[in-house]
mmCIF file of C-alpha atoms in Angstrom:
data_model
loop_
_atom_site.group_PDB
_atom_site.id
_atom_site.type_symbol
_atom_site.label_atom_id
_atom_site.label_comp_id
_atom_site.label_asym_id
_atom_site.label_seq_id
_atom_site.Cartn_x
_atom_site.Cartn_y
_atom_site.Cartn_z
ATOM 1 C CA UNK S 1 72.082 -31.051 -88.672
ATOM 2 C CA UNK S 2 71.365 -28.614 -91.151
ATOM 3 C CA UNK S 3 74.212 -27.623 -93.216
ATOM 4 C CA UNK S 4 73.539 -23.465 -94.204
ATOM 5 C CA UNK S 5 71.009 -21.993 -91.709
ATOM 6 C CA UNK S 6 69.610 -18.407 -91.848
ATOM 7 C CA UNK S 7 67.719 -16.258 -89.201
ATOM 8 C CA UNK S 8 65.107 -15.218 -89.301
ATOM 9 C CA UNK S 9 63.240 -16.862 -92.082
ATOM 10 C CA UNK S 10 61.074 -14.122 -92.208
ATOM 11 C CA UNK S 11 61.654 -10.089 -91.321
ATOM 12 C CA UNK S 12 58.843 -7.709 -91.584
ATOM 13 C CA UNK S 13 59.945 -3.714 -90.882
ATOM 14 C CA UNK S 14 60.010 -0.077 -91.689
ATOM 15 C CA UNK S 15 61.719 1.984 -93.989
ATOM 16 C CA UNK S 16 64.696 3.757 -91.786
ATOM 17 C CA UNK S 17 65.326 0.883 -89.758
ATOM 18 C CA UNK S 18 67.800 -1.544 -89.057
ATOM 19 C CA UNK S 19 68.229 -4.834 -89.261
ATOM 20 C CA UNK S 20 70.448 -7.950 -89.441
ATOM 21 C CA UNK S 21 70.305 -11.627 -90.778
ATOM 22 C CA UNK S 22 72.455 -14.190 -89.259
ATOM 23 C CA UNK S 23 74.413 -17.177 -91.358
ATOM 24 C CA UNK S 24 76.215 -20.234 -89.888
ATOM 25 C CA UNK S 25 77.322 -23.072 -91.385
ATOM 26 C CA UNK S 26 78.481 -26.246 -90.151
ATOM 27 C CA UNK S 27 80.192 -27.694 -93.144
ATOM 28 C CA UNK S 28 83.743 -26.647 -92.122
ATOM 29 C CA UNK S 29 83.893 -24.487 -95.108
ATOM 30 C CA UNK S 30 86.552 -21.494 -95.609
ATOM 31 C CA UNK S 31 84.458 -19.261 -97.789
ATOM 32 C CA UNK S 32 80.722 -17.957 -98.088
ATOM 33 C CA UNK S 33 78.465 -15.846 -99.576
ATOM 34 C CA UNK S 34 75.362 -13.411 -100.033
ATOM 35 C CA UNK S 35 72.971 -13.916 -102.702
ATOM 36 C CA UNK S 36 69.914 -11.180 -103.162
ATOM 37 C CA UNK S 37 67.003 -12.984 -105.055
ATOM 38 C CA UNK S 38 64.579 -10.204 -106.340
ATOM 39 C CA UNK S 39 60.848 -10.445 -106.710
ATOM 40 C CA UNK S 40 61.175 -11.718 -110.839
ATOM 41 C CA UNK S 41 63.595 -14.553 -109.076
ATOM 42 C CA UNK S 42 66.260 -12.761 -110.098
ATOM 43 C CA UNK S 43 69.256 -13.853 -107.675
ATOM 44 C CA UNK S 44 72.919 -11.532 -107.794
ATOM 45 C CA UNK S 45 75.537 -12.456 -105.444
ATOM 46 C CA UNK S 46 76.174 -9.544 -103.221
ATOM 47 C CA UNK S 47 79.707 -10.066 -100.864
ATOM 48 C CA UNK S 48 81.709 -13.234 -100.514
ATOM 49 C CA UNK S 49 84.690 -13.844 -97.349
ATOM 50 C CA UNK S 50 86.998 -16.446 -97.631
ATOM 51 C CA UNK S 51 87.831 -17.230 -94.398
ATOM 52 C CA UNK S 52 86.793 -14.325 -93.121
ATOM 53 C CA UNK S 53 88.926 -12.089 -95.823
ATOM 54 C CA UNK S 54 86.488 -10.107 -97.975
ATOM 55 C CA UNK S 55 86.710 -11.199 -101.693
ATOM 56 C CA UNK S 56 83.723 -9.912 -103.836
ATOM 57 C CA UNK S 57 82.051 -7.055 -103.084
ATOM 58 C CA UNK S 58 79.549 -6.422 -106.002
ATOM 59 C CA UNK S 59 77.843 -2.692 -106.652
ATOM 60 C CA UNK S 60 76.106 -2.827 -103.357
ATOM 61 C CA UNK S 61 74.992 0.630 -101.506
ATOM 62 C CA UNK S 62 77.423 0.514 -98.565
ATOM 63 C CA UNK S 63 74.121 1.046 -95.902
ATOM 64 C CA UNK S 64 75.153 -2.822 -96.555
ATOM 65 C CA UNK S 65 78.042 -4.093 -94.392
ATOM 66 C CA UNK S 66 78.985 -7.612 -93.977
ATOM 67 C CA UNK S 67 80.470 -9.099 -91.017
ATOM 68 C CA UNK S 68 82.196 -12.087 -90.837
ATOM 69 C CA UNK S 69 83.489 -12.998 -87.047
ATOM 70 C CA UNK S 70 85.289 -16.381 -87.434
ATOM 71 C CA UNK S 71 84.797 -18.639 -90.981
ATOM 72 C CA UNK S 72 81.692 -20.300 -89.616
ATOM 73 C CA UNK S 73 79.211 -17.471 -89.746
ATOM 74 C CA UNK S 74 78.641 -14.397 -92.075
ATOM 75 C CA UNK S 75 75.672 -11.770 -91.475
ATOM 76 C CA UNK S 76 74.747 -9.131 -93.454
ATOM 77 C CA UNK S 77 73.745 -5.767 -91.217
ATOM 78 C CA UNK S 78 71.363 -3.642 -93.268
ATOM 79 C CA UNK S 79 71.228 0.416 -92.467
ATOM 80 C CA UNK S 80 68.337 2.876 -93.393
ATOM 81 C CA UNK S 81 66.468 0.172 -95.013
ATOM 82 C CA UNK S 82 64.166 1.136 -98.376
ATOM 83 C CA UNK S 83 61.152 -0.015 -100.125
ATOM 84 C CA UNK S 84 63.800 -1.812 -102.563
ATOM 85 C CA UNK S 85 65.727 -3.560 -100.306
ATOM 86 C CA UNK S 86 62.895 -5.920 -100.308
ATOM 87 C CA UNK S 87 63.909 -9.046 -101.598
ATOM 88 C CA UNK S 88 64.426 -12.647 -100.311
ATOM 89 C CA UNK S 89 68.273 -13.219 -99.128
ATOM 90 C CA UNK S 90 70.584 -16.412 -99.284
ATOM 91 C CA UNK S 91 73.303 -17.257 -97.907
ATOM 92 C CA UNK S 92 76.066 -19.857 -99.265
ATOM 93 C CA UNK S 93 79.053 -21.425 -98.472
ATOM 94 C CA UNK S 94 81.601 -23.657 -100.232
ATOM 95 C CA UNK S 95 85.576 -25.447 -100.066
ATOM 96 C CA UNK S 96 87.953 -22.569 -100.323
ATOM 97 C CA UNK S 97 87.530 -21.219 -103.234
ATOM 98 C CA UNK S 98 90.827 -21.440 -105.939
ATOM 99 C CA UNK S 99 91.388 -20.071 -109.502
ATOM 100 C CA UNK S 100 91.281 -23.672 -110.516
ATOM 101 C CA UNK S 101 88.309 -25.767 -109.321
ATOM 102 C CA UNK S 102 84.979 -24.533 -108.586
ATOM 103 C CA UNK S 103 83.384 -25.954 -105.453
ATOM 104 C CA UNK S 104 79.532 -26.154 -105.433
ATOM 105 C CA UNK S 105 77.535 -24.232 -103.210
ATOM 106 C CA UNK S 106 75.167 -25.197 -100.265
ATOM 107 C CA UNK S 107 72.567 -22.840 -99.912
ATOM 108 C CA UNK S 108 70.478 -21.633 -96.955
ATOM 109 C CA UNK S 109 67.116 -21.423 -96.745
ATOM 110 C CA UNK S 110 66.854 -17.579 -97.341
ATOM 111 C CA UNK S 111 65.563 -14.654 -95.320
ATOM 112 C CA UNK S 112 62.467 -12.550 -96.613
ATOM 113 C CA UNK S 113 62.942 -9.076 -95.849
ATOM 114 C CA UNK S 114 59.912 -7.228 -96.723
ATOM 115 C CA UNK S 115 60.390 -3.293 -95.912
ATOM 116 C CA UNK S 116 56.791 -1.183 -95.266
ATOM 117 C CA UNK E 1 81.620 -10.594 -119.693
ATOM 118 C CA UNK E 2 80.051 -13.957 -117.810
ATOM 119 C CA UNK E 3 76.312 -14.391 -118.679
ATOM 120 C CA UNK E 4 73.457 -17.040 -118.515
ATOM 121 C CA UNK E 5 70.348 -16.696 -120.437
ATOM 122 C CA UNK E 6 67.104 -19.101 -120.199
ATOM 123 C CA UNK E 7 64.606 -20.313 -121.564
ATOM 124 C CA UNK E 8 60.992 -18.200 -120.680
ATOM 125 C CA UNK E 9 59.063 -19.470 -118.434
ATOM 126 C CA UNK E 10 56.682 -20.848 -116.910
ATOM 127 C CA UNK E 11 56.859 -24.304 -118.527
ATOM 128 C CA UNK E 12 53.495 -26.230 -117.863
ATOM 129 C CA UNK E 13 54.084 -30.236 -118.516
ATOM 130 C CA UNK E 14 51.540 -33.222 -117.690
ATOM 131 C CA UNK E 15 53.054 -36.115 -115.934
ATOM 132 C CA UNK E 16 55.388 -37.934 -117.860
ATOM 133 C CA UNK E 17 55.604 -35.774 -120.736
ATOM 134 C CA UNK E 18 59.657 -35.159 -121.413
ATOM 135 C CA UNK E 19 61.185 -31.950 -120.219
ATOM 136 C CA UNK E 20 63.934 -29.591 -121.613
ATOM 137 C CA UNK E 21 64.970 -26.202 -120.540
ATOM 138 C CA UNK E 22 67.270 -24.354 -122.383
ATOM 139 C CA UNK E 23 70.344 -22.426 -121.742
ATOM 140 C CA UNK E 24 73.105 -20.705 -123.127
ATOM 141 C CA UNK E 25 75.798 -18.806 -121.896
ATOM 142 C CA UNK E 26 78.741 -16.524 -122.653
ATOM 143 C CA UNK E 27 82.103 -16.410 -120.662
ATOM 144 C CA UNK E 28 85.787 -16.359 -121.507
ATOM 145 C CA UNK E 29 87.731 -19.429 -121.237
ATOM 146 C CA UNK E 30 86.606 -22.698 -119.465
ATOM 147 C CA UNK E 31 83.529 -22.100 -117.015
ATOM 148 C CA UNK E 32 82.461 -24.816 -114.811
ATOM 149 C CA UNK E 33 78.313 -25.034 -115.395
ATOM 150 C CA UNK E 34 75.505 -25.851 -112.605
ATOM 151 C CA UNK E 35 71.730 -26.614 -112.618
ATOM 152 C CA UNK E 36 70.387 -25.355 -109.340
ATOM 153 C CA UNK E 37 66.757 -26.297 -108.340
ATOM 154 C CA UNK E 38 64.587 -23.952 -105.786
ATOM 155 C CA UNK E 39 61.524 -25.979 -104.775
ATOM 156 C CA UNK E 40 58.825 -23.800 -102.898
ATOM 157 C CA UNK E 41 59.904 -21.838 -100.051
ATOM 158 C CA UNK E 42 63.019 -23.613 -100.205
ATOM 159 C CA UNK E 43 66.815 -22.320 -100.644
ATOM 160 C CA UNK E 44 68.524 -23.570 -103.686
ATOM 161 C CA UNK E 45 69.926 -27.237 -104.367
ATOM 162 C CA UNK E 46 72.517 -28.314 -106.577
ATOM 163 C CA UNK E 47 70.874 -30.354 -109.512
ATOM 164 C CA UNK E 48 73.917 -31.153 -111.156
ATOM 165 C CA UNK E 49 77.646 -29.622 -113.128
ATOM 166 C CA UNK E 50 79.563 -30.403 -115.390
ATOM 167 C CA UNK E 51 83.141 -28.756 -115.080
ATOM 168 C CA UNK E 52 84.546 -29.494 -118.694
ATOM 169 C CA UNK E 53 83.301 -29.612 -122.127
ATOM 170 C CA UNK E 54 81.180 -32.611 -122.932
ATOM 171 C CA UNK E 55 80.870 -34.008 -119.532
ATOM 172 C CA UNK E 56 77.391 -34.654 -118.792
ATOM 173 C CA UNK E 57 76.002 -34.373 -115.620
ATOM 174 C CA UNK E 58 73.046 -36.478 -113.715
ATOM 175 C CA UNK E 59 70.911 -36.322 -110.998
ATOM 176 C CA UNK E 60 67.408 -37.825 -110.331
ATOM 177 C CA UNK E 61 66.604 -38.482 -113.757
ATOM 178 C CA UNK E 62 67.866 -35.083 -114.967
ATOM 179 C CA UNK E 63 70.937 -34.579 -117.385
ATOM 180 C CA UNK E 64 72.577 -31.868 -119.066
ATOM 181 C CA UNK E 65 75.910 -31.660 -121.239
ATOM 182 C CA UNK E 66 77.953 -28.793 -121.557
ATOM 183 C CA UNK E 67 78.565 -28.356 -125.185
ATOM 184 C CA UNK E 68 81.268 -25.682 -125.836
ATOM 185 C CA UNK E 69 80.982 -25.607 -129.613
ATOM 186 C CA UNK E 70 77.176 -24.081 -129.343
ATOM 187 C CA UNK E 71 78.001 -22.767 -125.445
ATOM 188 C CA UNK E 72 74.897 -24.791 -124.504
ATOM 189 C CA UNK E 73 73.984 -26.520 -121.125
ATOM 190 C CA UNK E 74 70.129 -27.580 -121.536
ATOM 191 C CA UNK E 75 68.493 -29.525 -118.929
ATOM 192 C CA UNK E 76 66.932 -32.678 -119.764
ATOM 193 C CA UNK E 77 64.521 -35.316 -118.157
ATOM 194 C CA UNK E 78 62.770 -38.209 -119.709
ATOM 195 C CA UNK E 79 59.926 -38.191 -117.789
ATOM 196 C CA UNK E 80 58.464 -35.345 -115.309
ATOM 197 C CA UNK E 81 56.474 -36.073 -112.012
ATOM 198 C CA UNK E 82 54.291 -33.242 -110.098
ATOM 199 C CA UNK E 83 57.341 -33.181 -107.326
ATOM 200 C CA UNK E 84 59.195 -31.875 -109.944
ATOM 201 C CA UNK E 85 57.521 -28.581 -109.938
ATOM 202 C CA UNK E 86 60.219 -25.860 -109.101
ATOM 203 C CA UNK E 87 62.362 -23.102 -110.429
ATOM 204 C CA UNK E 88 65.109 -24.461 -112.258
ATOM 205 C CA UNK E 89 68.257 -21.922 -112.559
ATOM 206 C CA UNK E 90 71.627 -22.731 -114.898
ATOM 207 C CA UNK E 91 74.858 -20.937 -113.391
ATOM 208 C CA UNK E 92 77.891 -20.769 -114.367
ATOM 209 C CA UNK E 93 81.362 -20.200 -112.322
ATOM 210 C CA UNK E 94 84.137 -18.955 -114.565
ATOM 211 C CA UNK E 95 87.491 -19.420 -112.999
ATOM 212 C CA UNK E 96 89.427 -16.708 -111.822
ATOM 213 C CA UNK E 97 86.368 -14.989 -110.734
ATOM 214 C CA UNK E 98 86.128 -15.100 -107.248
ATOM 215 C CA UNK E 99 84.298 -18.183 -107.031
ATOM 216 C CA UNK E 100 81.321 -16.359 -107.849
ATOM 217 C CA UNK E 101 78.194 -17.984 -109.559
ATOM 218 C CA UNK E 102 76.664 -16.043 -111.970
ATOM 219 C CA UNK E 103 72.619 -17.237 -112.506
ATOM 220 C CA UNK E 104 70.166 -17.383 -115.544
ATOM 221 C CA UNK E 105 66.562 -15.984 -114.739
ATOM 222 C CA UNK E 106 65.180 -18.916 -113.859
ATOM 223 C CA UNK E 107 62.616 -21.187 -115.436
ATOM 224 C CA UNK E 108 59.336 -21.813 -113.323
ATOM 225 C CA UNK E 109 58.389 -25.918 -114.350
ATOM 226 C CA UNK E 110 54.800 -27.059 -113.425
ATOM 227 C CA UNK E 111 53.762 -30.185 -113.526
ATOM 228 C CA UNK E 112 50.529 -31.709 -113.965
ATOM 229 C CA UNK E 113 48.920 -34.927 -112.839
#
Protein backbone atom coordinates (compact mmCIF):
# COMPACT_ATOMS: atom_id res chain seq x y z
CA UNK A 1 0.00 0.00 0.00
CA UNK A 2 2.99 2.29 -0.68
CA UNK A 3 1.80 5.72 -1.81
CA UNK A 4 4.74 6.72 -4.01
CA UNK A 5 7.19 4.02 -5.03
CA UNK A 6 10.42 4.18 -7.00
CA UNK A 7 12.57 1.53 -8.58
CA UNK A 8 15.36 0.81 -8.22
CA UNK A 9 16.37 2.03 -4.77
CA UNK A 10 20.06 1.87 -5.65
CA UNK A 11 21.62 2.17 -9.08
CA UNK A 12 25.35 1.86 -9.72
CA UNK A 13 26.52 2.27 -13.29
CA UNK A 14 29.42 3.43 -15.39
CA UNK A 15 29.90 6.71 -17.21
CA UNK A 16 28.36 6.78 -20.65
CA UNK A 17 25.60 4.29 -19.87
CA UNK A 18 21.86 4.98 -20.25
CA UNK A 19 19.57 4.23 -17.31
CA UNK A 20 15.96 4.70 -16.23
CA UNK A 21 14.28 5.25 -12.88
CA UNK A 22 10.61 4.42 -12.52
CA UNK A 23 8.04 6.08 -10.30
CA UNK A 24 4.47 5.10 -9.55
CA UNK A 25 1.86 6.64 -7.27
CA UNK A 26 -1.42 5.09 -6.12
CA UNK A 27 -2.87 8.24 -4.55
CA UNK A 28 -4.95 9.25 -7.56
CA UNK A 29 -2.92 12.46 -7.94
CA UNK A 30 -2.73 14.35 -11.21
CA UNK A 31 0.66 16.01 -10.70
CA UNK A 32 4.04 14.31 -10.39
CA UNK A 33 7.54 15.68 -9.91
CA UNK A 34 11.22 14.74 -10.04
CA UNK A 35 13.66 16.32 -7.59
CA UNK A 36 17.42 15.89 -7.36
CA UNK A 37 19.25 15.85 -4.01
CA UNK A 38 22.98 16.44 -4.24
CA UNK A 39 25.72 15.26 -1.91
CA UNK A 40 25.14 18.27 0.37
CA UNK A 41 21.47 17.32 0.74
CA UNK A 42 20.30 20.27 -1.37
CA UNK A 43 16.99 19.54 -3.17
CA UNK A 44 16.02 21.05 -6.51
CA UNK A 45 13.06 20.48 -8.81
CA UNK A 46 13.85 18.99 -12.20
CA UNK A 47 10.51 18.30 -13.87
CA UNK A 48 6.79 18.27 -13.20
CA UNK A 49 3.91 16.70 -15.11
CA UNK A 50 0.26 17.57 -14.68
CA UNK A 51 -1.90 14.73 -16.04
CA UNK A 52 0.79 13.67 -18.52
CA UNK A 53 1.53 17.25 -19.61
CA UNK A 54 4.97 18.72 -18.87
CA UNK A 55 4.56 21.91 -16.81
CA UNK A 56 7.98 22.41 -15.22
CA UNK A 57 11.26 21.85 -16.98
CA UNK A 58 14.08 23.44 -15.02
CA UNK A 59 17.53 24.00 -16.43
CA UNK A 60 18.39 20.34 -16.74
CA UNK A 61 20.70 18.84 -19.38
CA UNK A 62 18.72 17.34 -22.24
CA UNK A 63 20.33 13.99 -21.42
CA UNK A 64 17.52 13.79 -18.84
CA UNK A 65 14.14 12.97 -20.33
CA UNK A 66 11.01 12.40 -18.29
CA UNK A 67 8.21 10.26 -19.64
CA UNK A 68 4.70 9.98 -18.29
CA UNK A 69 2.74 7.09 -19.87
CA UNK A 70 -0.25 7.82 -17.64
CA UNK A 71 -0.96 10.09 -14.70
CA UNK A 72 0.09 7.42 -12.16
CA UNK A 73 3.59 7.00 -13.60
CA UNK A 74 6.50 9.34 -14.21
CA UNK A 75 9.76 7.78 -15.35
CA UNK A 76 13.15 9.43 -15.69
CA UNK A 77 15.53 8.35 -18.42
CA UNK A 78 19.13 9.51 -18.37
CA UNK A 79 21.43 9.18 -21.38
CA UNK A 80 25.22 9.20 -21.40
CA UNK A 81 25.59 9.28 -17.65
CA UNK A 82 28.27 11.51 -16.16
CA UNK A 83 30.00 11.50 -12.77
CA UNK A 84 28.12 14.67 -11.81
CA UNK A 85 24.80 12.87 -12.18
CA UNK A 86 25.52 10.94 -8.99
CA UNK A 87 22.79 11.99 -6.55
CA UNK A 88 19.56 10.84 -4.94
CA UNK A 89 16.54 11.32 -7.17
CA UNK A 90 13.13 11.71 -5.57
CA UNK A 91 9.77 11.36 -7.18
CA UNK A 92 6.78 13.14 -5.65
CA UNK A 93 3.09 13.60 -6.37
CA UNK A 94 0.29 15.94 -5.36
CA UNK A 95 -3.26 16.84 -6.22
CA UNK A 96 -3.64 18.75 -9.44
CA UNK A 97 -1.69 21.96 -9.20
CA UNK A 98 -3.61 25.18 -9.66
CA UNK A 99 -2.49 28.72 -9.08
CA UNK A 100 -4.69 29.29 -6.07
CA UNK A 101 -3.77 26.34 -3.86
CA UNK A 102 -0.54 24.80 -2.66
CA UNK A 103 -1.11 21.09 -2.17
CA UNK A 104 1.06 18.80 -0.07
CA UNK A 105 3.56 16.78 -2.08
CA UNK A 106 4.12 13.14 -1.18
CA UNK A 107 7.64 11.85 -1.77
CA UNK A 108 8.96 8.44 -2.74
CA UNK A 109 11.87 6.78 -0.90
CA UNK A 110 14.44 7.98 -3.42
CA UNK A 111 16.84 6.32 -5.86
CA UNK A 112 20.52 6.66 -5.07
CA UNK A 113 22.39 6.84 -8.38
CA UNK A 114 26.15 6.33 -8.34
CA UNK A 115 28.08 6.84 -11.55
CA UNK A 116 31.61 5.42 -11.61
CA UNK B 1 13.19 35.46 -7.05
CA UNK B 2 12.01 32.94 -4.49
CA UNK B 3 14.45 31.48 -1.98
CA UNK B 4 14.63 29.87 1.45
CA UNK B 5 17.48 30.16 3.95
CA UNK B 6 17.90 27.87 6.96
CA UNK B 7 20.33 27.97 9.82
CA UNK B 8 23.52 26.04 9.31
CA UNK B 9 23.77 22.66 10.90
CA UNK B 10 24.42 20.27 12.37
CA UNK B 11 22.45 21.02 15.48
CA UNK B 12 23.30 18.72 18.39
CA UNK B 13 21.02 18.60 21.42
CA UNK B 14 20.50 16.43 24.45
CA UNK B 15 17.21 14.60 24.84
CA UNK B 16 14.40 16.81 26.22
CA UNK B 17 16.14 20.02 25.14
CA UNK B 18 14.27 22.83 23.36
CA UNK B 19 14.70 22.99 19.60
CA UNK B 20 14.63 25.96 17.28
CA UNK B 21 15.60 25.77 13.61
CA UNK B 22 15.51 29.15 11.92
CA UNK B 23 14.03 29.61 8.45
CA UNK B 24 13.60 32.81 6.48
CA UNK B 25 12.28 33.23 2.98
CA UNK B 26 12.23 35.63 0.06
CA UNK B 27 9.19 35.59 -2.18
CA UNK B 28 6.84 37.88 -4.03
CA UNK B 29 3.24 37.69 -2.98
CA UNK B 30 1.98 35.19 -0.44
CA UNK B 31 3.67 31.80 -0.57
CA UNK B 32 2.67 28.69 1.34
CA UNK B 33 5.35 27.46 3.73
CA UNK B 34 6.30 23.91 4.69
CA UNK B 35 8.61 21.92 6.92
CA UNK B 36 9.66 18.51 5.63
CA UNK B 37 11.67 15.91 7.55
CA UNK B 38 14.02 13.29 6.10
CA UNK B 39 14.95 10.40 8.38
CA UNK B 40 18.15 8.51 7.54
CA UNK B 41 17.81 6.51 4.34
CA UNK B 42 14.23 7.61 3.72
CA UNK B 43 12.30 10.04 1.56
CA UNK B 44 10.82 13.32 2.69
CA UNK B 45 7.71 13.53 4.85
CA UNK B 46 5.63 16.62 5.36
CA UNK B 47 5.93 17.68 8.99
CA UNK B 48 3.70 20.76 8.97
CA UNK B 49 2.54 23.61 6.78
CA UNK B 50 1.03 27.10 6.87
CA UNK B 51 -0.73 28.79 3.99
CA UNK B 52 -1.20 32.37 5.17
CA UNK B 53 0.26 34.96 7.51
CA UNK B 54 -0.07 34.22 11.25
CA UNK B 55 -1.09 30.60 10.59
CA UNK B 56 0.53 28.12 12.96
CA UNK B 57 1.33 24.67 11.66
CA UNK B 58 1.79 21.89 14.20
CA UNK B 59 2.42 18.14 14.22
CA UNK B 60 4.10 15.61 16.54
CA UNK B 61 5.00 18.35 19.02
CA UNK B 62 6.62 20.55 16.37
CA UNK B 63 5.28 24.03 15.64
CA UNK B 64 6.01 26.86 13.23
CA UNK B 65 4.27 30.20 12.75
CA UNK B 66 4.09 32.04 9.41
CA UNK B 67 5.46 35.52 10.15
CA UNK B 68 5.03 37.79 7.16
CA UNK B 69 6.54 40.83 8.86
CA UNK B 70 9.84 39.02 9.44
CA UNK B 71 9.49 36.61 6.46
CA UNK B 72 10.19 33.72 8.80
CA UNK B 73 8.87 30.24 9.57
CA UNK B 74 11.00 28.96 12.44
CA UNK B 75 10.54 25.36 13.60
CA UNK B 76 10.26 24.70 17.35
CA UNK B 77 9.78 21.74 19.64
CA UNK B 78 9.67 21.91 23.40
CA UNK B 79 11.34 18.59 24.20
CA UNK B 80 13.24 16.65 21.53
CA UNK B 81 13.72 12.89 21.51
CA UNK B 82 16.46 10.73 20.01
CA UNK B 83 13.93 9.64 17.38
CA UNK B 84 13.73 13.26 16.12
CA UNK B 85 17.27 12.97 14.73
CA UNK B 86 16.88 13.73 11.03
CA UNK B 87 17.39 16.40 8.38
CA UNK B 88 14.77 19.16 8.40
CA UNK B 89 13.92 21.18 5.30
CA UNK B 90 12.04 24.44 5.14
CA UNK B 91 10.32 25.03 1.79
CA UNK B 92 7.88 27.28 0.00
CA UNK B 93 5.48 27.18 -2.92
CA UNK B 94 4.61 30.48 -4.47
CA UNK B 95 1.28 30.91 -6.18
CA UNK B 96 1.62 31.06 -9.91
CA UNK B 97 4.87 29.18 -9.63
CA UNK B 98 3.53 25.96 -11.13
CA UNK B 99 3.59 24.15 -7.81
CA UNK B 100 7.31 23.61 -7.48
CA UNK B 101 8.71 23.38 -3.97
CA UNK B 102 11.72 25.61 -3.30
CA UNK B 103 13.80 24.17 -0.48
CA UNK B 104 16.25 25.55 2.00
CA UNK B 105 19.57 23.77 2.33
CA UNK B 106 18.41 21.49 5.15
CA UNK B 107 19.45 21.38 8.80
CA UNK B 108 20.72 18.17 10.37
CA UNK B 109 19.50 17.57 13.91
CA UNK B 110 21.24 15.06 16.13
CA UNK B 111 19.70 14.29 19.51
CA UNK B 112 21.85 12.46 22.06
CA UNK B 113 20.43 10.42 24.94
